[in-house]
Amino acid sequence: QVQLVQSGAEVKKPGASVKVSCKASGYTFTRYGISWVRQAPGQGLEWMGWINGYNGNTNYEQKFQGRVTMTTDTSTSTAYMELRSLRSDDTAMYYCARESFKGLIRLFDCWGQGTLVTVSS
Amino acid sequence: DIQMTQSPSSLSTSVGDRVTITCRASQSIANYLLWYQQKPGKVPNLLIYAASSLHSGVPSRFSGSGSGTDFTLTISSLQPEDFATYFCQQSFSFPWTFGQGTKVEI
Protein backbone atom coordinates (compact mmCIF):
# COMPACT_ATOMS: atom_id res chain seq x y z
CA GLN A 1 0.00 0.00 0.00
CA VAL A 2 1.04 3.61 -0.46
CA GLN A 3 3.12 4.73 2.48
CA LEU A 4 5.31 7.66 3.46
CA VAL A 5 7.69 7.10 6.36
CA GLN A 6 9.44 10.10 7.86
CA SER A 7 12.61 10.38 9.90
CA GLY A 8 12.54 10.71 13.65
CA ALA A 9 12.08 13.66 15.97
CA GLU A 10 14.76 16.34 16.11
CA VAL A 11 15.83 18.86 18.73
CA LYS A 12 17.79 21.81 17.41
CA LYS A 13 19.22 25.03 18.75
CA PRO A 14 18.22 28.40 17.28
CA GLY A 15 20.20 29.16 14.17
CA ALA A 16 20.79 25.52 13.31
CA SER A 17 19.43 23.54 10.36
CA VAL A 18 17.27 20.45 10.19
CA LYS A 19 16.80 17.97 7.36
CA VAL A 20 13.74 15.74 7.41
CA SER A 21 13.39 12.71 5.15
CA CYS A 22 10.26 11.11 3.72
CA LYS A 23 10.63 7.65 2.19
CA ALA A 24 7.90 6.57 -0.19
CA SER A 25 6.78 3.05 -0.97
CA GLY A 26 3.89 1.33 -2.72
CA TYR A 27 3.84 3.58 -5.78
CA THR A 28 6.04 4.96 -8.56
CA PHE A 29 7.80 7.85 -6.84
CA THR A 30 8.51 9.83 -10.01
CA ARG A 31 4.83 10.01 -11.00
CA TYR A 32 3.81 12.16 -8.04
CA GLY A 33 4.87 15.31 -6.27
CA ILE A 34 5.46 15.73 -2.56
CA SER A 35 4.35 18.68 -0.50
CA TRP A 36 5.61 19.61 2.95
CA VAL A 37 3.12 20.91 5.51
CA ARG A 38 3.83 21.93 9.07
CA GLN A 39 1.67 22.31 12.15
CA ALA A 40 2.78 24.25 15.21
CA PRO A 41 1.50 22.92 18.55
CA GLY A 42 -2.24 23.47 18.80
CA GLN A 43 -2.30 25.36 15.50
CA GLY A 44 -3.50 24.84 11.97
CA LEU A 45 -1.84 23.48 8.85
CA GLU A 46 0.73 25.54 6.96
CA TRP A 47 1.91 24.59 3.48
CA MET A 48 5.65 25.06 2.99
CA GLY A 49 6.27 23.99 -0.57
CA TRP A 50 6.15 21.29 -3.20
CA ILE A 51 8.62 19.26 -5.21
CA ASN A 52 7.99 17.40 -8.45
CA GLY A 53 9.02 13.76 -7.98
CA TYR A 54 9.97 13.44 -11.66
CA ASN A 55 12.20 16.42 -12.37
CA GLY A 56 12.81 18.01 -8.96
CA ASN A 57 11.09 21.29 -9.81
CA THR A 58 10.03 23.13 -6.70
CA ASN A 59 7.54 25.75 -5.59
CA TYR A 60 8.12 27.28 -2.16
CA GLU A 61 5.81 29.37 -0.03
CA GLN A 62 7.21 32.89 -0.12
CA LYS A 63 7.52 32.91 3.67
CA PHE A 64 10.16 30.16 3.52
CA GLN A 65 12.06 31.31 0.42
CA GLY A 66 15.77 31.39 1.14
CA ARG A 67 15.47 29.19 4.24
CA VAL A 68 14.06 25.97 2.83
CA THR A 69 15.36 23.49 0.29
CA MET A 70 13.37 20.51 -0.94
CA THR A 71 15.09 17.71 -2.79
CA THR A 72 14.49 14.14 -3.87
CA ASP A 73 16.56 11.02 -4.35
CA THR A 74 14.73 8.96 -6.95
CA SER A 75 17.08 6.01 -6.46
CA THR A 76 15.68 5.55 -2.95
CA SER A 77 12.24 7.15 -3.48
CA THR A 78 12.97 9.63 -0.74
CA ALA A 79 12.09 13.30 -0.43
CA TYR A 80 13.96 15.69 1.84
CA MET A 81 13.13 19.03 3.39
CA GLU A 82 15.90 21.15 4.87
CA LEU A 83 15.05 24.23 6.93
CA ARG A 84 17.87 26.57 7.94
CA SER A 85 18.31 29.38 10.46
CA LEU A 86 15.82 27.77 12.81
CA ARG A 87 13.87 29.91 15.25
CA SER A 88 11.73 28.96 18.21
CA ASP A 89 8.59 29.51 16.14
CA ASP A 90 9.73 26.78 13.76
CA THR A 91 8.88 24.29 16.48
CA ALA A 92 6.23 22.16 14.83
CA MET A 93 5.23 18.80 13.45
CA TYR A 94 6.44 18.56 9.86
CA TYR A 95 4.51 16.37 7.44
CA CYS A 96 5.24 15.21 3.93
CA ALA A 97 2.20 14.46 1.78
CA ARG A 98 1.83 12.88 -1.63
CA GLU A 99 0.12 15.07 -4.18
CA SER A 100 -2.23 13.17 -6.39
CA PHE A 101 -4.76 14.17 -9.03
CA LYS A 102 -8.47 13.59 -9.36
CA GLY A 103 -9.15 15.07 -12.77
CA LEU A 104 -7.64 18.54 -12.54
CA ILE A 105 -7.82 18.68 -8.75
CA ARG A 106 -4.57 18.28 -6.85
CA LEU A 107 -4.95 16.77 -3.43
CA PHE A 108 -3.01 15.17 -0.58
CA ASP A 109 -4.06 11.53 -0.50
CA CYS A 110 -1.32 10.09 1.69
CA TRP A 111 0.58 11.69 4.56
CA GLY A 112 3.72 10.75 6.42
CA GLN A 113 3.43 10.15 10.14
CA GLY A 114 5.02 13.50 10.92
CA THR A 115 8.40 14.57 12.33
CA LEU A 116 8.45 16.72 15.43
CA VAL A 117 11.10 19.42 15.23
CA THR A 118 11.75 21.27 18.47
CA VAL A 119 13.84 24.42 18.43
CA SER A 120 15.12 25.35 21.85
CA SER A 121 18.25 26.79 23.39
CA ASP B 1 -2.28 34.50 -1.84
CA ILE B 2 -5.79 33.11 -1.48
CA GLN B 3 -7.06 33.36 2.09
CA MET B 4 -9.34 30.62 3.38
CA THR B 5 -11.66 31.48 6.26
CA GLN B 6 -13.58 28.82 8.13
CA SER B 7 -16.47 29.24 10.51
CA PRO B 8 -17.09 28.50 13.22
CA SER B 9 -13.65 27.94 14.76
CA SER B 10 -15.21 25.46 17.16
CA LEU B 11 -18.59 24.00 17.88
CA SER B 12 -20.09 21.90 20.61
CA THR B 13 -22.48 19.28 19.46
CA SER B 14 -23.88 15.83 20.19
CA VAL B 15 -23.96 12.41 18.61
CA GLY B 16 -26.69 12.32 15.99
CA ASP B 17 -26.63 16.06 15.29
CA ARG B 18 -26.35 17.56 11.84
CA VAL B 19 -23.18 19.64 11.59
CA THR B 20 -22.36 22.29 9.02
CA ILE B 21 -18.97 23.97 8.60
CA THR B 22 -18.37 26.76 6.13
CA CYS B 23 -15.26 27.83 4.28
CA ARG B 24 -14.90 31.05 2.32
CA ALA B 25 -12.14 31.84 -0.18
CA SER B 26 -10.85 35.37 -0.70
CA GLN B 27 -11.27 34.93 -4.46
CA SER B 28 -12.98 32.46 -6.73
CA ILE B 29 -11.41 29.01 -6.67
CA ALA B 30 -14.04 27.26 -8.82
CA ASN B 31 -14.34 23.82 -7.21
CA TYR B 32 -10.67 23.42 -6.25
CA LEU B 33 -11.63 22.86 -2.64
CA LEU B 34 -10.66 20.02 -0.33
CA TRP B 35 -11.75 19.01 3.17
CA TYR B 36 -9.58 17.11 5.64
CA GLN B 37 -10.31 15.60 9.04
CA GLN B 38 -7.65 15.49 11.74
CA LYS B 39 -8.06 13.65 15.02
CA PRO B 40 -5.85 14.56 18.00
CA GLY B 41 -2.31 13.27 17.56
CA LYS B 42 -3.07 11.91 14.09
CA VAL B 43 -2.33 12.95 10.53
CA PRO B 44 -4.96 14.72 8.43
CA ASN B 45 -7.13 12.52 6.24
CA LEU B 46 -8.80 13.56 3.02
CA LEU B 47 -12.61 13.57 3.14
CA ILE B 48 -13.81 15.58 0.15
CA TYR B 49 -12.16 16.76 -3.06
CA ALA B 50 -13.44 18.96 -5.87
CA ALA B 51 -15.75 20.57 -3.29
CA SER B 52 -18.30 17.78 -3.34
CA SER B 53 -16.70 14.45 -4.27
CA LEU B 54 -16.33 11.90 -1.50
CA HIS B 55 -12.85 10.37 -1.18
CA SER B 56 -12.78 6.58 -1.25
CA GLY B 57 -13.68 4.96 2.05
CA VAL B 58 -15.25 8.07 3.54
CA PRO B 59 -18.71 7.46 5.02
CA SER B 60 -21.67 8.86 3.10
CA ARG B 61 -22.77 10.96 6.09
CA PHE B 62 -20.08 13.42 4.95
CA SER B 63 -20.94 15.72 2.07
CA GLY B 64 -19.58 18.88 0.55
CA SER B 65 -21.07 21.62 -1.57
CA GLY B 66 -20.29 25.00 -3.07
CA SER B 67 -18.26 26.62 -5.80
CA GLY B 68 -16.56 29.92 -6.40
CA THR B 69 -15.91 31.39 -2.97
CA ASP B 70 -18.37 29.72 -0.58
CA PHE B 71 -18.24 26.10 0.48
CA THR B 72 -19.85 23.85 3.06
CA LEU B 73 -18.98 20.57 4.74
CA THR B 74 -21.95 18.76 6.23
CA ILE B 75 -22.04 15.75 8.53
CA SER B 76 -25.60 14.48 8.40
CA SER B 77 -25.61 12.55 11.68
CA LEU B 78 -22.55 12.98 13.86
CA GLN B 79 -20.92 9.79 15.09
CA PRO B 80 -18.54 9.45 18.07
CA GLU B 81 -15.57 8.97 15.74
CA ASP B 82 -16.32 12.28 13.98
CA PHE B 83 -15.17 14.44 16.87
CA ALA B 84 -12.10 16.02 15.31
CA THR B 85 -10.79 19.16 13.65
CA TYR B 86 -11.76 19.86 10.06
CA PHE B 87 -9.71 21.91 7.60
CA CYS B 88 -10.53 23.22 4.16
CA GLN B 89 -7.77 23.78 1.61
CA GLN B 90 -7.63 25.35 -1.84
CA SER B 91 -5.62 23.81 -4.65
CA PHE B 92 -6.56 26.43 -7.24
CA SER B 93 -3.25 28.26 -7.20
CA PHE B 94 0.07 28.25 -5.36
CA PRO B 95 0.64 28.72 -2.53
CA TRP B 96 -1.82 26.12 -1.32
CA THR B 97 -3.61 27.54 1.70
CA PHE B 98 -5.68 26.06 4.49
CA GLY B 99 -8.50 27.35 6.60
CA GLN B 100 -7.69 27.78 10.27
CA GLY B 101 -9.71 24.70 11.22
CA THR B 102 -13.00 23.93 12.93
CA LYS B 103 -12.88 21.83 16.08
CA VAL B 104 -15.97 19.69 16.55
CA GLU B 105 -16.31 18.69 20.18
CA ILE B 106 -18.83 17.20 22.51
mmCIF file of C-alpha atoms in Angstrom:
data_model
loop_
_atom_site.group_PDB
_atom_site.id
_atom_site.type_symbol
_atom_site.label_atom_id
_atom_site.label_comp_id
_atom_site.label_asym_id
_atom_site.label_seq_id
_atom_site.Cartn_x
_atom_site.Cartn_y
_atom_site.Cartn_z
ATOM 1 C CA GLN A 1 0.000 0.000 0.000
ATOM 2 C CA VAL A 2 1.038 3.613 -0.462
ATOM 3 C CA GLN A 3 3.120 4.727 2.478
ATOM 4 C CA LEU A 4 5.309 7.655 3.458
ATOM 5 C CA VAL A 5 7.690 7.101 6.358
ATOM 6 C CA GLN A 6 9.441 10.100 7.859
ATOM 7 C CA SER A 7 12.610 10.383 9.898
ATOM 8 C CA GLY A 8 12.539 10.710 13.651
ATOM 9 C CA ALA A 9 12.083 13.657 15.973
ATOM 10 C CA GLU A 10 14.758 16.343 16.112
ATOM 11 C CA VAL A 11 15.831 18.858 18.730
ATOM 12 C CA LYS A 12 17.791 21.806 17.412
ATOM 13 C CA LYS A 13 19.223 25.031 18.749
ATOM 14 C CA PRO A 14 18.223 28.398 17.284
ATOM 15 C CA GLY A 15 20.203 29.161 14.166
ATOM 16 C CA ALA A 16 20.789 25.516 13.313
ATOM 17 C CA SER A 17 19.432 23.538 10.358
ATOM 18 C CA VAL A 18 17.272 20.449 10.187
ATOM 19 C CA LYS A 19 16.797 17.967 7.359
ATOM 20 C CA VAL A 20 13.739 15.738 7.410
ATOM 21 C CA SER A 21 13.388 12.714 5.147
ATOM 22 C CA CYS A 22 10.258 11.109 3.724
ATOM 23 C CA LYS A 23 10.633 7.649 2.190
ATOM 24 C CA ALA A 24 7.904 6.575 -0.190
ATOM 25 C CA SER A 25 6.782 3.051 -0.969
ATOM 26 C CA GLY A 26 3.895 1.332 -2.723
ATOM 27 C CA TYR A 27 3.838 3.577 -5.778
ATOM 28 C CA THR A 28 6.044 4.955 -8.557
ATOM 29 C CA PHE A 29 7.797 7.854 -6.841
ATOM 30 C CA THR A 30 8.506 9.830 -10.012
ATOM 31 C CA ARG A 31 4.828 10.005 -10.996
ATOM 32 C CA TYR A 32 3.809 12.163 -8.044
ATOM 33 C CA GLY A 33 4.865 15.311 -6.273
ATOM 34 C CA ILE A 34 5.463 15.728 -2.562
ATOM 35 C CA SER A 35 4.353 18.685 -0.496
ATOM 36 C CA TRP A 36 5.606 19.606 2.950
ATOM 37 C CA VAL A 37 3.115 20.906 5.509
ATOM 38 C CA ARG A 38 3.830 21.928 9.073
ATOM 39 C CA GLN A 39 1.672 22.307 12.153
ATOM 40 C CA ALA A 40 2.782 24.248 15.210
ATOM 41 C CA PRO A 41 1.502 22.917 18.547
ATOM 42 C CA GLY A 42 -2.239 23.472 18.800
ATOM 43 C CA GLN A 43 -2.303 25.363 15.504
ATOM 44 C CA GLY A 44 -3.498 24.840 11.966
ATOM 45 C CA LEU A 45 -1.836 23.482 8.849
ATOM 46 C CA GLU A 46 0.734 25.539 6.959
ATOM 47 C CA TRP A 47 1.905 24.588 3.477
ATOM 48 C CA MET A 48 5.646 25.061 2.988
ATOM 49 C CA GLY A 49 6.269 23.986 -0.567
ATOM 50 C CA TRP A 50 6.149 21.286 -3.201
ATOM 51 C CA ILE A 51 8.618 19.255 -5.210
ATOM 52 C CA ASN A 52 7.993 17.401 -8.455
ATOM 53 C CA GLY A 53 9.016 13.763 -7.984
ATOM 54 C CA TYR A 54 9.969 13.435 -11.657
ATOM 55 C CA ASN A 55 12.200 16.418 -12.366
ATOM 56 C CA GLY A 56 12.815 18.011 -8.960
ATOM 57 C CA ASN A 57 11.094 21.291 -9.808
ATOM 58 C CA THR A 58 10.035 23.131 -6.703
ATOM 59 C CA ASN A 59 7.545 25.749 -5.592
ATOM 60 C CA TYR A 60 8.116 27.277 -2.159
ATOM 61 C CA GLU A 61 5.809 29.367 -0.027
ATOM 62 C CA GLN A 62 7.212 32.887 -0.117
ATOM 63 C CA LYS A 63 7.521 32.914 3.669
ATOM 64 C CA PHE A 64 10.157 30.162 3.521
ATOM 65 C CA GLN A 65 12.059 31.308 0.416
ATOM 66 C CA GLY A 66 15.767 31.387 1.145
ATOM 67 C CA ARG A 67 15.465 29.192 4.242
ATOM 68 C CA VAL A 68 14.059 25.972 2.831
ATOM 69 C CA THR A 69 15.356 23.491 0.290
ATOM 70 C CA MET A 70 13.368 20.511 -0.935
ATOM 71 C CA THR A 71 15.087 17.711 -2.794
ATOM 72 C CA THR A 72 14.486 14.141 -3.868
ATOM 73 C CA ASP A 73 16.555 11.025 -4.355
ATOM 74 C CA THR A 74 14.727 8.962 -6.955
ATOM 75 C CA SER A 75 17.079 6.005 -6.456
ATOM 76 C CA THR A 76 15.681 5.552 -2.951
ATOM 77 C CA SER A 77 12.238 7.145 -3.480
ATOM 78 C CA THR A 78 12.973 9.632 -0.740
ATOM 79 C CA ALA A 79 12.094 13.300 -0.433
ATOM 80 C CA TYR A 80 13.958 15.693 1.843
ATOM 81 C CA MET A 81 13.130 19.029 3.386
ATOM 82 C CA GLU A 82 15.901 21.155 4.874
ATOM 83 C CA LEU A 83 15.052 24.231 6.925
ATOM 84 C CA ARG A 84 17.873 26.573 7.941
ATOM 85 C CA SER A 85 18.309 29.378 10.460
ATOM 86 C CA LEU A 86 15.823 27.766 12.810
ATOM 87 C CA ARG A 87 13.873 29.907 15.253
ATOM 88 C CA SER A 88 11.727 28.955 18.208
ATOM 89 C CA ASP A 89 8.587 29.514 16.142
ATOM 90 C CA ASP A 90 9.729 26.782 13.757
ATOM 91 C CA THR A 91 8.879 24.291 16.484
ATOM 92 C CA ALA A 92 6.226 22.157 14.832
ATOM 93 C CA MET A 93 5.229 18.799 13.448
ATOM 94 C CA TYR A 94 6.435 18.561 9.864
ATOM 95 C CA TYR A 95 4.513 16.367 7.436
ATOM 96 C CA CYS A 96 5.238 15.208 3.925
ATOM 97 C CA ALA A 97 2.202 14.463 1.782
ATOM 98 C CA ARG A 98 1.826 12.883 -1.628
ATOM 99 C CA GLU A 99 0.121 15.075 -4.178
ATOM 100 C CA SER A 100 -2.230 13.167 -6.392
ATOM 101 C CA PHE A 101 -4.760 14.169 -9.033
ATOM 102 C CA LYS A 102 -8.466 13.594 -9.361
ATOM 103 C CA GLY A 103 -9.147 15.069 -12.773
ATOM 104 C CA LEU A 104 -7.644 18.544 -12.536
ATOM 105 C CA ILE A 105 -7.821 18.679 -8.750
ATOM 106 C CA ARG A 106 -4.567 18.278 -6.855
ATOM 107 C CA LEU A 107 -4.953 16.773 -3.427
ATOM 108 C CA PHE A 108 -3.011 15.170 -0.579
ATOM 109 C CA ASP A 109 -4.056 11.525 -0.501
ATOM 110 C CA CYS A 110 -1.316 10.092 1.689
ATOM 111 C CA TRP A 111 0.583 11.692 4.557
ATOM 112 C CA GLY A 112 3.723 10.750 6.417
ATOM 113 C CA GLN A 113 3.426 10.150 10.139
ATOM 114 C CA GLY A 114 5.022 13.497 10.924
ATOM 115 C CA THR A 115 8.397 14.568 12.327
ATOM 116 C CA LEU A 116 8.452 16.719 15.426
ATOM 117 C CA VAL A 117 11.104 19.423 15.233
ATOM 118 C CA THR A 118 11.749 21.267 18.467
ATOM 119 C CA VAL A 119 13.843 24.419 18.433
ATOM 120 C CA SER A 120 15.115 25.348 21.853
ATOM 121 C CA SER A 121 18.250 26.794 23.386
ATOM 122 C CA ASP B 1 -2.282 34.496 -1.839
ATOM 123 C CA ILE B 2 -5.787 33.109 -1.478
ATOM 124 C CA GLN B 3 -7.063 33.365 2.085
ATOM 125 C CA MET B 4 -9.344 30.618 3.380
ATOM 126 C CA THR B 5 -11.664 31.482 6.260
ATOM 127 C CA GLN B 6 -13.581 28.816 8.132
ATOM 128 C CA SER B 7 -16.469 29.239 10.508
ATOM 129 C CA PRO B 8 -17.092 28.501 13.221
ATOM 130 C CA SER B 9 -13.651 27.938 14.764
ATOM 131 C CA SER B 10 -15.211 25.458 17.161
ATOM 132 C CA LEU B 11 -18.590 24.002 17.877
ATOM 133 C CA SER B 12 -20.089 21.904 20.613
ATOM 134 C CA THR B 13 -22.485 19.275 19.460
ATOM 135 C CA SER B 14 -23.879 15.828 20.194
ATOM 136 C CA VAL B 15 -23.959 12.409 18.610
ATOM 137 C CA GLY B 16 -26.693 12.315 15.988
ATOM 138 C CA ASP B 17 -26.628 16.062 15.295
ATOM 139 C CA ARG B 18 -26.352 17.557 11.841
ATOM 140 C CA VAL B 19 -23.185 19.638 11.591
ATOM 141 C CA THR B 20 -22.357 22.295 9.022
ATOM 142 C CA ILE B 21 -18.966 23.966 8.596
ATOM 143 C CA THR B 22 -18.372 26.760 6.132
ATOM 144 C CA CYS B 23 -15.261 27.832 4.278
ATOM 145 C CA ARG B 24 -14.900 31.049 2.324
ATOM 146 C CA ALA B 25 -12.142 31.837 -0.177
ATOM 147 C CA SER B 26 -10.850 35.372 -0.701
ATOM 148 C CA GLN B 27 -11.270 34.930 -4.463
ATOM 149 C CA SER B 28 -12.976 32.455 -6.727
ATOM 150 C CA ILE B 29 -11.409 29.010 -6.674
ATOM 151 C CA ALA B 30 -14.043 27.264 -8.821
ATOM 152 C CA ASN B 31 -14.343 23.816 -7.215
ATOM 153 C CA TYR B 32 -10.670 23.422 -6.252
ATOM 154 C CA LEU B 33 -11.627 22.863 -2.636
ATOM 155 C CA LEU B 34 -10.663 20.017 -0.328
ATOM 156 C CA TRP B 35 -11.755 19.014 3.175
ATOM 157 C CA TYR B 36 -9.577 17.112 5.643
ATOM 158 C CA GLN B 37 -10.306 15.596 9.044
ATOM 159 C CA GLN B 38 -7.649 15.491 11.736
ATOM 160 C CA LYS B 39 -8.056 13.651 15.018
ATOM 161 C CA PRO B 40 -5.845 14.557 17.995
ATOM 162 C CA GLY B 41 -2.313 13.268 17.558
ATOM 163 C CA LYS B 42 -3.074 11.909 14.090
ATOM 164 C CA VAL B 43 -2.327 12.951 10.531
ATOM 165 C CA PRO B 44 -4.958 14.719 8.427
ATOM 166 C CA ASN B 45 -7.134 12.517 6.239
ATOM 167 C CA LEU B 46 -8.803 13.558 3.016
ATOM 168 C CA LEU B 47 -12.607 13.571 3.142
ATOM 169 C CA ILE B 48 -13.815 15.578 0.153
ATOM 170 C CA TYR B 49 -12.164 16.759 -3.065
ATOM 171 C CA ALA B 50 -13.442 18.963 -5.870
ATOM 172 C CA ALA B 51 -15.745 20.574 -3.294
ATOM 173 C CA SER B 52 -18.299 17.779 -3.344
ATOM 174 C CA SER B 53 -16.696 14.451 -4.274
ATOM 175 C CA LEU B 54 -16.332 11.898 -1.502
ATOM 176 C CA HIS B 55 -12.851 10.371 -1.184
ATOM 177 C CA SER B 56 -12.777 6.578 -1.254
ATOM 178 C CA GLY B 57 -13.676 4.956 2.047
ATOM 179 C CA VAL B 58 -15.251 8.073 3.535
ATOM 180 C CA PRO B 59 -18.712 7.458 5.020
ATOM 181 C CA SER B 60 -21.669 8.858 3.104
ATOM 182 C CA ARG B 61 -22.773 10.965 6.086
ATOM 183 C CA PHE B 62 -20.082 13.418 4.951
ATOM 184 C CA SER B 63 -20.938 15.716 2.075
ATOM 185 C CA GLY B 64 -19.583 18.881 0.547
ATOM 186 C CA SER B 65 -21.071 21.620 -1.571
ATOM 187 C CA GLY B 66 -20.294 24.997 -3.066
ATOM 188 C CA SER B 67 -18.258 26.619 -5.795
ATOM 189 C CA GLY B 68 -16.565 29.921 -6.400
ATOM 190 C CA THR B 69 -15.913 31.387 -2.967
ATOM 191 C CA ASP B 70 -18.367 29.717 -0.583
ATOM 192 C CA PHE B 71 -18.241 26.100 0.483
ATOM 193 C CA THR B 72 -19.853 23.847 3.064
ATOM 194 C CA LEU B 73 -18.976 20.570 4.737
ATOM 195 C CA THR B 74 -21.953 18.756 6.233
ATOM 196 C CA ILE B 75 -22.036 15.754 8.531
ATOM 197 C CA SER B 76 -25.596 14.479 8.399
ATOM 198 C CA SER B 77 -25.615 12.547 11.683
ATOM 199 C CA LEU B 78 -22.546 12.982 13.861
ATOM 200 C CA GLN B 79 -20.915 9.786 15.087
ATOM 201 C CA PRO B 80 -18.543 9.450 18.065
ATOM 202 C CA GLU B 81 -15.572 8.971 15.741
ATOM 203 C CA ASP B 82 -16.316 12.283 13.979
ATOM 204 C CA PHE B 83 -15.169 14.439 16.867
ATOM 205 C CA ALA B 84 -12.101 16.021 15.313
ATOM 206 C CA THR B 85 -10.792 19.159 13.652
ATOM 207 C CA TYR B 86 -11.758 19.857 10.056
ATOM 208 C CA PHE B 87 -9.710 21.905 7.600
ATOM 209 C CA CYS B 88 -10.527 23.222 4.164
ATOM 210 C CA GLN B 89 -7.766 23.781 1.613
ATOM 211 C CA GLN B 90 -7.634 25.348 -1.835
ATOM 212 C CA SER B 91 -5.623 23.806 -4.655
ATOM 213 C CA PHE B 92 -6.562 26.432 -7.242
ATOM 214 C CA SER B 93 -3.250 28.262 -7.198
ATOM 215 C CA PHE B 94 0.070 28.251 -5.362
ATOM 216 C CA PRO B 95 0.640 28.720 -2.529
ATOM 217 C CA TRP B 96 -1.825 26.122 -1.319
ATOM 218 C CA THR B 97 -3.613 27.544 1.697
ATOM 219 C CA PHE B 98 -5.685 26.062 4.485
ATOM 220 C CA GLY B 99 -8.499 27.351 6.597
ATOM 221 C CA GLN B 100 -7.687 27.782 10.274
ATOM 222 C CA GLY B 101 -9.706 24.703 11.218
ATOM 223 C CA THR B 102 -12.996 23.928 12.932
ATOM 224 C CA LYS B 103 -12.884 21.830 16.078
ATOM 225 C CA VAL B 104 -15.972 19.691 16.551
ATOM 226 C CA GLU B 105 -16.307 18.685 20.178
ATOM 227 C CA ILE B 106 -18.828 17.195 22.513
#
